[in-house]
Coordinates of C-alpha atoms in Angstrom, one line a residue:
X215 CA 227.0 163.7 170.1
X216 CA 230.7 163.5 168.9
X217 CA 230.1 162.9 165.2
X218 CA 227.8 166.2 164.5
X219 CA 228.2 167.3 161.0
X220 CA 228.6 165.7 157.8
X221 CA 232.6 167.1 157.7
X222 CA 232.7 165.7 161.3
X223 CA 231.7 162.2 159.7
X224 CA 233.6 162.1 156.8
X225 CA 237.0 163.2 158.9
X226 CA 236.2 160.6 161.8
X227 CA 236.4 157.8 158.8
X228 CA 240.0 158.9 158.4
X229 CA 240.6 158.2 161.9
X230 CA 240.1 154.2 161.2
X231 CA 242.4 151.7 159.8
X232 CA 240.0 149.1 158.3
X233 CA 241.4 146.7 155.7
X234 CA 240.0 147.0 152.8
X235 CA 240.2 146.0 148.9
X236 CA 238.8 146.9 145.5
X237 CA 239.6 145.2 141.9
X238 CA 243.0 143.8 143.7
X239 CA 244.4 147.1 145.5
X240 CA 244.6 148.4 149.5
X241 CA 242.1 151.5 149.4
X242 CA 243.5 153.6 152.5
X243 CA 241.2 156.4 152.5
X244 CA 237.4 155.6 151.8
X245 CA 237.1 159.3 151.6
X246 CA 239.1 160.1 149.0
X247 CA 239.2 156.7 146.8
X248 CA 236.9 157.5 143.5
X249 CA 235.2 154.1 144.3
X250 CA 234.5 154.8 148.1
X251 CA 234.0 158.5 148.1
X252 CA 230.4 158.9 146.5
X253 CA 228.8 156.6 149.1
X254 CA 230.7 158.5 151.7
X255 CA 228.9 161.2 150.0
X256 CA 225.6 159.6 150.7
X257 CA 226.1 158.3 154.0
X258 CA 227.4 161.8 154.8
X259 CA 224.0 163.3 154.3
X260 CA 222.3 161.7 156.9
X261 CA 224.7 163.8 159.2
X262 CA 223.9 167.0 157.4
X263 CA 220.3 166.9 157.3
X264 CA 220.1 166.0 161.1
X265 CA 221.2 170.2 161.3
X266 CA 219.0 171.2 158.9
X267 CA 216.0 173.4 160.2
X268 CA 213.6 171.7 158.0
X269 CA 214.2 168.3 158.4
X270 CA 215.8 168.2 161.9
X271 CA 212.7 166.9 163.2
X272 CA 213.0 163.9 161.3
X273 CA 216.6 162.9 161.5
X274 CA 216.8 163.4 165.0
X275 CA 215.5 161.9 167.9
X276 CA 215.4 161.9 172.3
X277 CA 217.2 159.1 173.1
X278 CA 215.1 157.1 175.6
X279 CA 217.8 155.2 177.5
X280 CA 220.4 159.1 178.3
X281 CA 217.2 161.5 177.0
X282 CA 219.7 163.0 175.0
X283 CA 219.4 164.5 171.4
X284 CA 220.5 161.5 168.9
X285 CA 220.5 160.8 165.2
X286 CA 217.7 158.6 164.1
X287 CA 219.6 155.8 162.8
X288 CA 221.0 154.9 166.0
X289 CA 217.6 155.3 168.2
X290 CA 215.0 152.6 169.1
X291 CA 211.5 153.0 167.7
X292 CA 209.2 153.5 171.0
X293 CA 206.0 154.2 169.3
X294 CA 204.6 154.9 165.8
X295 CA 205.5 158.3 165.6
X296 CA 208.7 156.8 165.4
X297 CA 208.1 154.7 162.8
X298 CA 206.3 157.2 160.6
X299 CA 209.2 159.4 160.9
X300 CA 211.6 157.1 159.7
X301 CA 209.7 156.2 156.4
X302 CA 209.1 159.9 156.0
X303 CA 212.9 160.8 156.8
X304 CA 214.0 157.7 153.7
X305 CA 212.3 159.0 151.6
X306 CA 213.7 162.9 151.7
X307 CA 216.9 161.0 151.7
X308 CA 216.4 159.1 148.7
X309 CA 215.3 162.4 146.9
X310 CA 218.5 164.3 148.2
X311 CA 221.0 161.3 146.9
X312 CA 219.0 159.4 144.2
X313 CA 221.1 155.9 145.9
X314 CA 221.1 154.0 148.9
X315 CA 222.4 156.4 152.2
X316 CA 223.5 153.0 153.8
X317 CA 222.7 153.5 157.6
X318 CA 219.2 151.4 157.6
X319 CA 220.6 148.2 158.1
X320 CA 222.5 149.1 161.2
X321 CA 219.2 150.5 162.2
X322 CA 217.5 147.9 161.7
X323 CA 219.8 145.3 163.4
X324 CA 219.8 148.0 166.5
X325 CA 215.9 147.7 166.6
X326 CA 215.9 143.6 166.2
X327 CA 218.8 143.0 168.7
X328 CA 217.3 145.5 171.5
X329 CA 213.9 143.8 171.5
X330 CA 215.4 139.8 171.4
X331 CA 218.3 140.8 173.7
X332 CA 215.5 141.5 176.4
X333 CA 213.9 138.8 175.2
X334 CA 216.8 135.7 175.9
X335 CA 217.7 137.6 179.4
X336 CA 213.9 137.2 180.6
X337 CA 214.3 133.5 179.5
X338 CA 218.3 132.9 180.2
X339 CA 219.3 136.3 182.4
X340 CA 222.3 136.3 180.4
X341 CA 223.2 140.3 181.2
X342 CA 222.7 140.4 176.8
X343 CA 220.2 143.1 176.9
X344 CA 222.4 145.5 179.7
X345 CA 225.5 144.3 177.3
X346 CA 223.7 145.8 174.2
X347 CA 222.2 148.9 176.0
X348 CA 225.4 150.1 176.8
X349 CA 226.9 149.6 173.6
X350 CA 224.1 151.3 172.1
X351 CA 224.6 154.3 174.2
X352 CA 228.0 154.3 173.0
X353 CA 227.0 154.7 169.4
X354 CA 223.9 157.1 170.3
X355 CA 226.6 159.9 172.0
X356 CA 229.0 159.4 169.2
X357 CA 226.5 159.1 166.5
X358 CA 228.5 156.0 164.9
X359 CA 227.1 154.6 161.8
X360 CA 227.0 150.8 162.0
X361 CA 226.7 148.2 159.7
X362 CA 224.1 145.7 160.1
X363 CA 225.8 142.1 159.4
X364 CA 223.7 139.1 158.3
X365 CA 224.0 137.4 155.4
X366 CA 225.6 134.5 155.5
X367 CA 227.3 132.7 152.4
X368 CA 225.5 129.7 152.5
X369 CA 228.2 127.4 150.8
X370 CA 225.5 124.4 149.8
X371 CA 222.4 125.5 150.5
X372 CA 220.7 122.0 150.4
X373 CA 222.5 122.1 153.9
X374 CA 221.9 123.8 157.1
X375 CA 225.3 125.7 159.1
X376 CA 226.6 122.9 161.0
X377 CA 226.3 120.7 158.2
X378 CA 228.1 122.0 155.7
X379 CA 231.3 120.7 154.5
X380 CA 233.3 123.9 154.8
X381 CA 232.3 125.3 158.8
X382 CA 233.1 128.9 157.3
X383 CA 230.1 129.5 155.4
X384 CA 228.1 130.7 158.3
X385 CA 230.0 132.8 160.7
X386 CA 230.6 131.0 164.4
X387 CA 232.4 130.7 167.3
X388 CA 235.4 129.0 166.9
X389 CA 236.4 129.9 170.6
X390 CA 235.6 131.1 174.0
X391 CA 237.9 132.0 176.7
X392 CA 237.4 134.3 180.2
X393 CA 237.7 137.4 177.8
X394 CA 235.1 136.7 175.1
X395 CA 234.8 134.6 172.1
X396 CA 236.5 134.4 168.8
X397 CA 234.8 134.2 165.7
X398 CA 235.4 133.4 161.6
X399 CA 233.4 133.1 158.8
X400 CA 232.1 135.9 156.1
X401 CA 229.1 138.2 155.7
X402 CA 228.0 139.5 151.8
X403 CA 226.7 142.2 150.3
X404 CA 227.5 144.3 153.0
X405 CA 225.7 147.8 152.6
X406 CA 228.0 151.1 154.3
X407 CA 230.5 148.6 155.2
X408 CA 233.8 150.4 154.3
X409 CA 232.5 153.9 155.7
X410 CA 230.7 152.5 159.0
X411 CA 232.5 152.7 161.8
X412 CA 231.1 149.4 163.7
X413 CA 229.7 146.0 162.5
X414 CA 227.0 144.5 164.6
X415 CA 226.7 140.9 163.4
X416 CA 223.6 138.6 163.6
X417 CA 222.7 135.6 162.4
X418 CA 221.1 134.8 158.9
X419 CA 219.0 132.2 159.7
X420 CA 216.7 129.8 162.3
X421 CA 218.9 127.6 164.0
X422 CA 218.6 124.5 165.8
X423 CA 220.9 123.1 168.6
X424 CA 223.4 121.7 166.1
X425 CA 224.1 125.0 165.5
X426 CA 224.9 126.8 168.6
X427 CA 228.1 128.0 167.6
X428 CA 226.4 129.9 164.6
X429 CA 223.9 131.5 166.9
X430 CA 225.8 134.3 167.7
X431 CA 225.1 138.3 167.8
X432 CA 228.0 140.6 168.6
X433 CA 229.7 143.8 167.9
X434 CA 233.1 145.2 166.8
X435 CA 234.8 147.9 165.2
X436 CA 235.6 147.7 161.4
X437 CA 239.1 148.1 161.7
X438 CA 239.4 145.0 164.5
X439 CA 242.3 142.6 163.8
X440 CA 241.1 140.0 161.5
X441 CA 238.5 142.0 159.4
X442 CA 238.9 142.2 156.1
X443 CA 236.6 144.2 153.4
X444 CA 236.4 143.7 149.9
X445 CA 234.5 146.1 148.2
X446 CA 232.0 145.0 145.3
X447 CA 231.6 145.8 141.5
X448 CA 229.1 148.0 140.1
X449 CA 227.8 148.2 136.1
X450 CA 229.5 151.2 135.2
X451 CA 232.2 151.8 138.1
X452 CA 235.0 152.5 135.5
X453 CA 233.6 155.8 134.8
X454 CA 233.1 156.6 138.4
X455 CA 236.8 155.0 138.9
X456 CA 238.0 157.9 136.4
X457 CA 236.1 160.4 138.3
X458 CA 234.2 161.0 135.2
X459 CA 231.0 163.5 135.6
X460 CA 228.6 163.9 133.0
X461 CA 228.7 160.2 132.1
X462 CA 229.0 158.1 135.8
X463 CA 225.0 160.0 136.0
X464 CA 225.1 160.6 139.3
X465 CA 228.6 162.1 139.9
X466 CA 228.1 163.3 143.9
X467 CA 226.3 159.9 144.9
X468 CA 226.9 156.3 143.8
X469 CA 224.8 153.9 142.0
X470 CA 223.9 151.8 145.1
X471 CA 225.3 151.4 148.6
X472 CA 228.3 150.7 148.3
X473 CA 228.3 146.7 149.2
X474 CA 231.1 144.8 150.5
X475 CA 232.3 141.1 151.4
X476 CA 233.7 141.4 155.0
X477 CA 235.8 138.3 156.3
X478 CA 236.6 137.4 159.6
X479 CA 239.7 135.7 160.4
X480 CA 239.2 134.7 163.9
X481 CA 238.8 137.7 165.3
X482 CA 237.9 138.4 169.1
X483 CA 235.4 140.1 170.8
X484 CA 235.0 140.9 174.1
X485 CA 232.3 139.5 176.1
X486 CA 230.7 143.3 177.0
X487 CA 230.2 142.9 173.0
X488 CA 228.4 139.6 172.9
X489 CA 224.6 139.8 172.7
X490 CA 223.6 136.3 171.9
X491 CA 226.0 133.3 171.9
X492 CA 224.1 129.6 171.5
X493 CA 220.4 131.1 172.2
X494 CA 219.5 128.8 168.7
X495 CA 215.6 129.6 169.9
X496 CA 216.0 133.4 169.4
X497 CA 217.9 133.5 166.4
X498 CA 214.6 132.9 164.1
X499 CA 213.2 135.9 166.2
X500 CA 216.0 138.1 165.7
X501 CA 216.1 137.6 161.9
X502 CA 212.4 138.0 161.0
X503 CA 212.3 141.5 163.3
X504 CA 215.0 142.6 161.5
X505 CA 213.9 141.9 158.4
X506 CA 210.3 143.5 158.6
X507 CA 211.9 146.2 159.6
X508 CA 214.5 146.4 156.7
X509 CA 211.7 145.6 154.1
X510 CA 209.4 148.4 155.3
X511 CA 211.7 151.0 154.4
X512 CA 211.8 150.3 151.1
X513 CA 208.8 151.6 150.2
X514 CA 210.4 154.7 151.5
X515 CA 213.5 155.4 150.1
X516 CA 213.4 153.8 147.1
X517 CA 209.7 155.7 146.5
X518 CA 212.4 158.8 147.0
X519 CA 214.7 157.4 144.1
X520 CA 211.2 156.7 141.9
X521 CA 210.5 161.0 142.9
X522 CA 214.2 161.1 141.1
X523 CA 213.5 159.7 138.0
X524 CA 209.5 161.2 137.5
X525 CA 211.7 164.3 137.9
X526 CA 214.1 163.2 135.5
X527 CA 211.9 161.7 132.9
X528 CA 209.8 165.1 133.2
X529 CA 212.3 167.1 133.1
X530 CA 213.6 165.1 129.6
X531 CA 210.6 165.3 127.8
X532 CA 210.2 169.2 127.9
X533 CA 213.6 169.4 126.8
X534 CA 212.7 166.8 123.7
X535 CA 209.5 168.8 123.1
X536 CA 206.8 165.5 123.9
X537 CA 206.0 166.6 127.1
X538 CA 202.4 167.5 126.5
X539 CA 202.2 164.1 124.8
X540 CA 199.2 162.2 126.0
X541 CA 201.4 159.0 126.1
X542 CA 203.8 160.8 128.3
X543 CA 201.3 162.2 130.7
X544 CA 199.9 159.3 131.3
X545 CA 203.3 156.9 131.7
X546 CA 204.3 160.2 134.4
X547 CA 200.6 159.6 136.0
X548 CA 201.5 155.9 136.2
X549 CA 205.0 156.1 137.6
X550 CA 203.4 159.2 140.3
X551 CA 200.7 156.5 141.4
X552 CA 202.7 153.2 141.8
X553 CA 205.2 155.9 143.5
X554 CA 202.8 156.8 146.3
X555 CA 200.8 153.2 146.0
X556 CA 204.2 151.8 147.3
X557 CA 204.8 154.9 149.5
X558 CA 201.4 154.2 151.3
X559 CA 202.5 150.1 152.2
X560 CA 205.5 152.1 153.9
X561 CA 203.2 154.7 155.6
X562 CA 200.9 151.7 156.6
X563 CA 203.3 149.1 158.5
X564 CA 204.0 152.1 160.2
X565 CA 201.2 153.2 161.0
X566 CA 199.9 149.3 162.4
X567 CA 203.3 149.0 164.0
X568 CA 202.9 147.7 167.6
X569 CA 205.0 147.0 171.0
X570 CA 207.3 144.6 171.6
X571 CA 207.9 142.9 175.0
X572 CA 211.0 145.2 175.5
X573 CA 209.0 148.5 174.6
X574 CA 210.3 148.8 171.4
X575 CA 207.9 149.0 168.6
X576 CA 208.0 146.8 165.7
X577 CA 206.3 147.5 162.6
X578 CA 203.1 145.6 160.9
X579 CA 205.3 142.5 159.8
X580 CA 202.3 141.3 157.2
X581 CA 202.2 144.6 155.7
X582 CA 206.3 145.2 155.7
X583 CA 206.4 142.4 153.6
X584 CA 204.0 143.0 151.3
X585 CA 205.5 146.6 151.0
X586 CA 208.8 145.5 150.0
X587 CA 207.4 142.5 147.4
X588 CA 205.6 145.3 146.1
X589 CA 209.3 147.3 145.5
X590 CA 209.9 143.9 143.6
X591 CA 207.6 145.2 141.3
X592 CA 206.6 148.7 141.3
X593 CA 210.4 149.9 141.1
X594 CA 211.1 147.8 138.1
X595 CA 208.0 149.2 136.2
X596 CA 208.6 152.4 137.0
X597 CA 212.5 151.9 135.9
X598 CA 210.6 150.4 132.8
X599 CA 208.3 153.5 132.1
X600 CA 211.6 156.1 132.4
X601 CA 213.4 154.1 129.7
X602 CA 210.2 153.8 127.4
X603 CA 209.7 157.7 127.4
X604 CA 213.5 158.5 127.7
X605 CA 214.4 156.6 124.3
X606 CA 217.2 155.0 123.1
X607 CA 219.3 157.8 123.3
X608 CA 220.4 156.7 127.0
X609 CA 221.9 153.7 125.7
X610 CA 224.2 155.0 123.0
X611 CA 225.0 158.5 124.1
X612 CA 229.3 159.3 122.9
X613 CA 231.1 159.6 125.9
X614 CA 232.0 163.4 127.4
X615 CA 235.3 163.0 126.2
X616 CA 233.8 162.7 122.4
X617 CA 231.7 165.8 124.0
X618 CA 234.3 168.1 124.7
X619 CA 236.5 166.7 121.7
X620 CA 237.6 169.7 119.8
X621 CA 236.8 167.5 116.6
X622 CA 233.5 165.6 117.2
X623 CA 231.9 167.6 120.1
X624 CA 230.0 170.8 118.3
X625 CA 228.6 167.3 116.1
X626 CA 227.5 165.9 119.1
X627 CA 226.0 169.1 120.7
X628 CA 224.2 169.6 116.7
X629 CA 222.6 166.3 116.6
X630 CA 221.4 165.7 120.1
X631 CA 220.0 169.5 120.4
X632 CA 216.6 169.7 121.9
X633 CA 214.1 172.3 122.1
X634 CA 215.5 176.1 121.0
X635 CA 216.8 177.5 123.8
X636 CA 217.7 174.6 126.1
X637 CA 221.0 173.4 126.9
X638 CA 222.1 170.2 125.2
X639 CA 224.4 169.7 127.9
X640 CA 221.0 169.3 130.3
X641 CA 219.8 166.2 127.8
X642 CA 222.7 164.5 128.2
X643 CA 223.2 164.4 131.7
X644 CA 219.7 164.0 132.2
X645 CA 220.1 160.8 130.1
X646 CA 222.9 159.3 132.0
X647 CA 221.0 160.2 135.5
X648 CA 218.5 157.3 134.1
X649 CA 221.0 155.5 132.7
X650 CA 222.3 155.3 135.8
X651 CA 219.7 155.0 138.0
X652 CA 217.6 152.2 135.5
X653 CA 220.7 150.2 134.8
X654 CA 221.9 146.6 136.2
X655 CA 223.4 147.3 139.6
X656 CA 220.7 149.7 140.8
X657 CA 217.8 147.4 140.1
X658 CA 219.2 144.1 141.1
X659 CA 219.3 145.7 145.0
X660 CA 215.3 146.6 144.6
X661 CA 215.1 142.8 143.7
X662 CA 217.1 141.4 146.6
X663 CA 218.1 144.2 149.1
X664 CA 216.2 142.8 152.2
X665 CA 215.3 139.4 150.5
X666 CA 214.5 137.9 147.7
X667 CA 210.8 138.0 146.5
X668 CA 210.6 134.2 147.5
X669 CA 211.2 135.8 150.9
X670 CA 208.5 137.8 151.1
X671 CA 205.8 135.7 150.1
X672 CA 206.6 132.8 152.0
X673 CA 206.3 135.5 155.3
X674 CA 203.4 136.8 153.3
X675 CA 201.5 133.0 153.0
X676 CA 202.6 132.3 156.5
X677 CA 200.9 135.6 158.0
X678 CA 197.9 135.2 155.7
X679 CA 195.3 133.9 158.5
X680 CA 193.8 131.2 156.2
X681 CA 191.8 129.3 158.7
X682 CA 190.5 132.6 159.7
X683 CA 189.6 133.6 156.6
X684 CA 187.9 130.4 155.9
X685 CA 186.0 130.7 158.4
X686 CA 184.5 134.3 157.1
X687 CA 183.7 132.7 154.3
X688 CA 181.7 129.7 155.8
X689 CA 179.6 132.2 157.9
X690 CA 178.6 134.0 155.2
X691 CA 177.6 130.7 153.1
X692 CA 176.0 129.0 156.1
X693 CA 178.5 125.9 156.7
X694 CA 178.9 125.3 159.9
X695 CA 182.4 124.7 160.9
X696 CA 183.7 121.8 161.7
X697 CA 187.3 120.1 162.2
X698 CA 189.0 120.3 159.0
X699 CA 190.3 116.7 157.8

């Protein structure tokens, strides 16, 4: 493994040239921006806990294609030990960073594309799957972090890829030649883009055989001619911009994950790096594996990020005094149960996960879904509870300049005091953590990181088993069953 440490991570990001903007400027270093540099920060940490004696177990893995040692987030799941680990290594890492560590999505799209790959060369014998093997090898012994690329723009979504009026909105071949294929188009909200160091590319949709050109899976680095990032806004950024502290809330880690538009400008990629080109059949496949994958984390790390701000709101209300409040201890029960409710759907996919044709195991896809519609909800109530017993305090806090303002700051340390003997200084941080971690940015991704909630319950209606169920229900009545009508 070249990439071993967190330091070894952060310096091999120096060692790229990817293009990338932010509010109209060339950031050159991701490491070092203010904008880049606290999701470097995250990302970073699933480095430094793979050496860790305590959680070693969980970030690491045996690679089943060398047999070597390997970071997690580049293996392939081969039973459900694996997949229990994973939701169980999230959600430490959620705790650790309070925001998004970026490196599920590549994971995910590494799991999805092994199992189809396999899949179109026992229909097509294409050479995809020893294509993708070997790439993934590449990544497991330099412990790469790759981005997972999938959603599409969409342009007029009344219209499917090859009919829409601009050929750009989904990402296709535009060419192939002896040496591989070229391809343009965009991919958004792009989690870990800037500070991966590959982009693995899939398609967002099911596809039929007008849209062969769209159906395409491949990989490249993210510094390959023709890539361009543009990294994304985030409620608050300024403060993180001016390297701020006490009032960005979380002044290691960022809000979210960091999410970038990356365009393509007909770039090329070699053949060796093409793992699905016109297969229109697989693509559905492909994008509901990697989706129940990427939806049954969530019930993991962001049940880390709910452990955050129980801690938080806790930690608040003994400074304020209330914290032996009825009201409060039961809002804290509330947010500790819907924490662990929604940790359990997690545990539970797992747990029912099962083997794909390829070996690799995929998890419960019913219950992935139903964990991460659950997030939909149970993060947003729990955000919900924080604010109730935090108070209005954490929306109209001075800024830390007014705090350290020769003038105005012994006023501001008199009036928001607490209980005798504890720090202001820990009641206002503590209030911009939640802040932070209950404000816009942070609780749109819940909402539509891995889907939208219309997303989940069509999956969720579609797996439901109706007729079967209706037929339970007859027995038990005494209706004989008959051809429905």
């Amino acid at each position: 493994m070249k990439i071993k440490s967190a330091s070894d991570y952060m310096e091999s990001l120096k060692k790229l040239s990817p293009v990338i903007y932010y509010k109209g400027e060339r950031i050159e270093d991701v490491t070092a921006s203010p904008a880049t540099a606290p999701h470097v920060r995250a990302a970073a940490m699933t480095y430094a806990l793979a050496n860790t004696e305590e959680y070693g177990h969980l970030a690491s893995a045996t690679s089943h294609l060398t047999g070597r040692t390997i970071n997690r987030f580049t293996h392939v799941h081969q039973n459900v030990e694996d997949l229990i680990k994973k939701v169980k290594l999230l959600r430490v890492l959620g705790q650790k960073t309070g925001t998004c560590f970026q490196r599920c999505v590549g994971f995910d799209g590494i799991n999805a594309m092994y199992s189809v790959a396999y899949e179109i060369d026992q229909k097509y014998d294409m050479g995809y799957f020893e294509r993708f093997k070997k790439w993934l090898i590449h990544i497991q012994d330099e412990n790469l972090m790759v981005v997972g690329a999938m959603t599409d723009p969409k342009g007029d979504r009344s219209k499917g890829p090859a009919e829409q009026p601009d050929p750009d909105q989904y990402l296709h071949v535009v060419k192939r030649t002896n040496d591989g294929i070229v391809i343009r188009g965009a991919k958004l909200h792009m989690t870990g883009a800037v500070n991966s160091h590959e982009i693995l590319i899939m398609p967002t949709t099911a596809m039929d055989e007008s849209s062969k050109d769209y159906a395409v899976a491949c990989a490249l680095p993210v510094d390959a001619p023709g890539v361009t990032m543009i990294f994304g806004r985030q409620a608050n950024d300024s403060r993180r911009d001016l390297e701020e502290t006490i009032d960005v809330g979380k002044p290691s880690f960022g809000i979210v994950g960091g999410e970038a538009v990356i365009v393509f400008d007909d770039v090329f990629v070699p053949w060796e790096n093409v793992f699905m080109d016109g297969q229109t059949e697989f693509a559905s496949s492909l994008v509901y594996r990697f989706a129940a994958h990427h939806r049954a984390n969530y019930g993991a790390c962001k049940t880390g990020l709910m452990d955050v701000l129980t801690g938080a709101v806790t930690y608040l209300a003994q400074l304020q005094g209330s914290a032996k409040g009825s009201h409060v201890r039961d809002k804290v029960t509330e947010m500790i149960h819907l924490s662990e409710t929604l940790y359990s759907s997690s545990i539970a996919c797992s747990a029912e996960g099962s083997p794909t044709p390829s070996g690799a195991f995929m998890v419960d896809t019913m219950l992935a879904n139903v964990c991460k519609h659950n997030v939909t909800r149970f993060h947003f109530e729990v955000a919900r509870l924080a604010v109730d017993l935090a108070g209005g305090f954490i929306a109209t806090l001075p800024s830390e300049y007014d705090f350290r303002n020769e003038e105005v700051g012994h006023l501001i340390k008199k009036y928001f005091s607490c209980v005798d003997g504890l720090p202001v200084e820990d009641r206002v941080k503590i209030g911009r953590l939640i802040e932070a971690m209950t404000g816009g940015t942070a609780m749109v991704e819940s909402m539509h990181g891995a889907g939208s909630p219309q997303a989940q319950r069509i999956m969720i209606f579609r797996e439901g088993k109706l007729n079967e169920k209706i037929q339970f229900a007859k027995a038990l009545a005494g209706i004989p069953s008959r051809a429905n009508k």
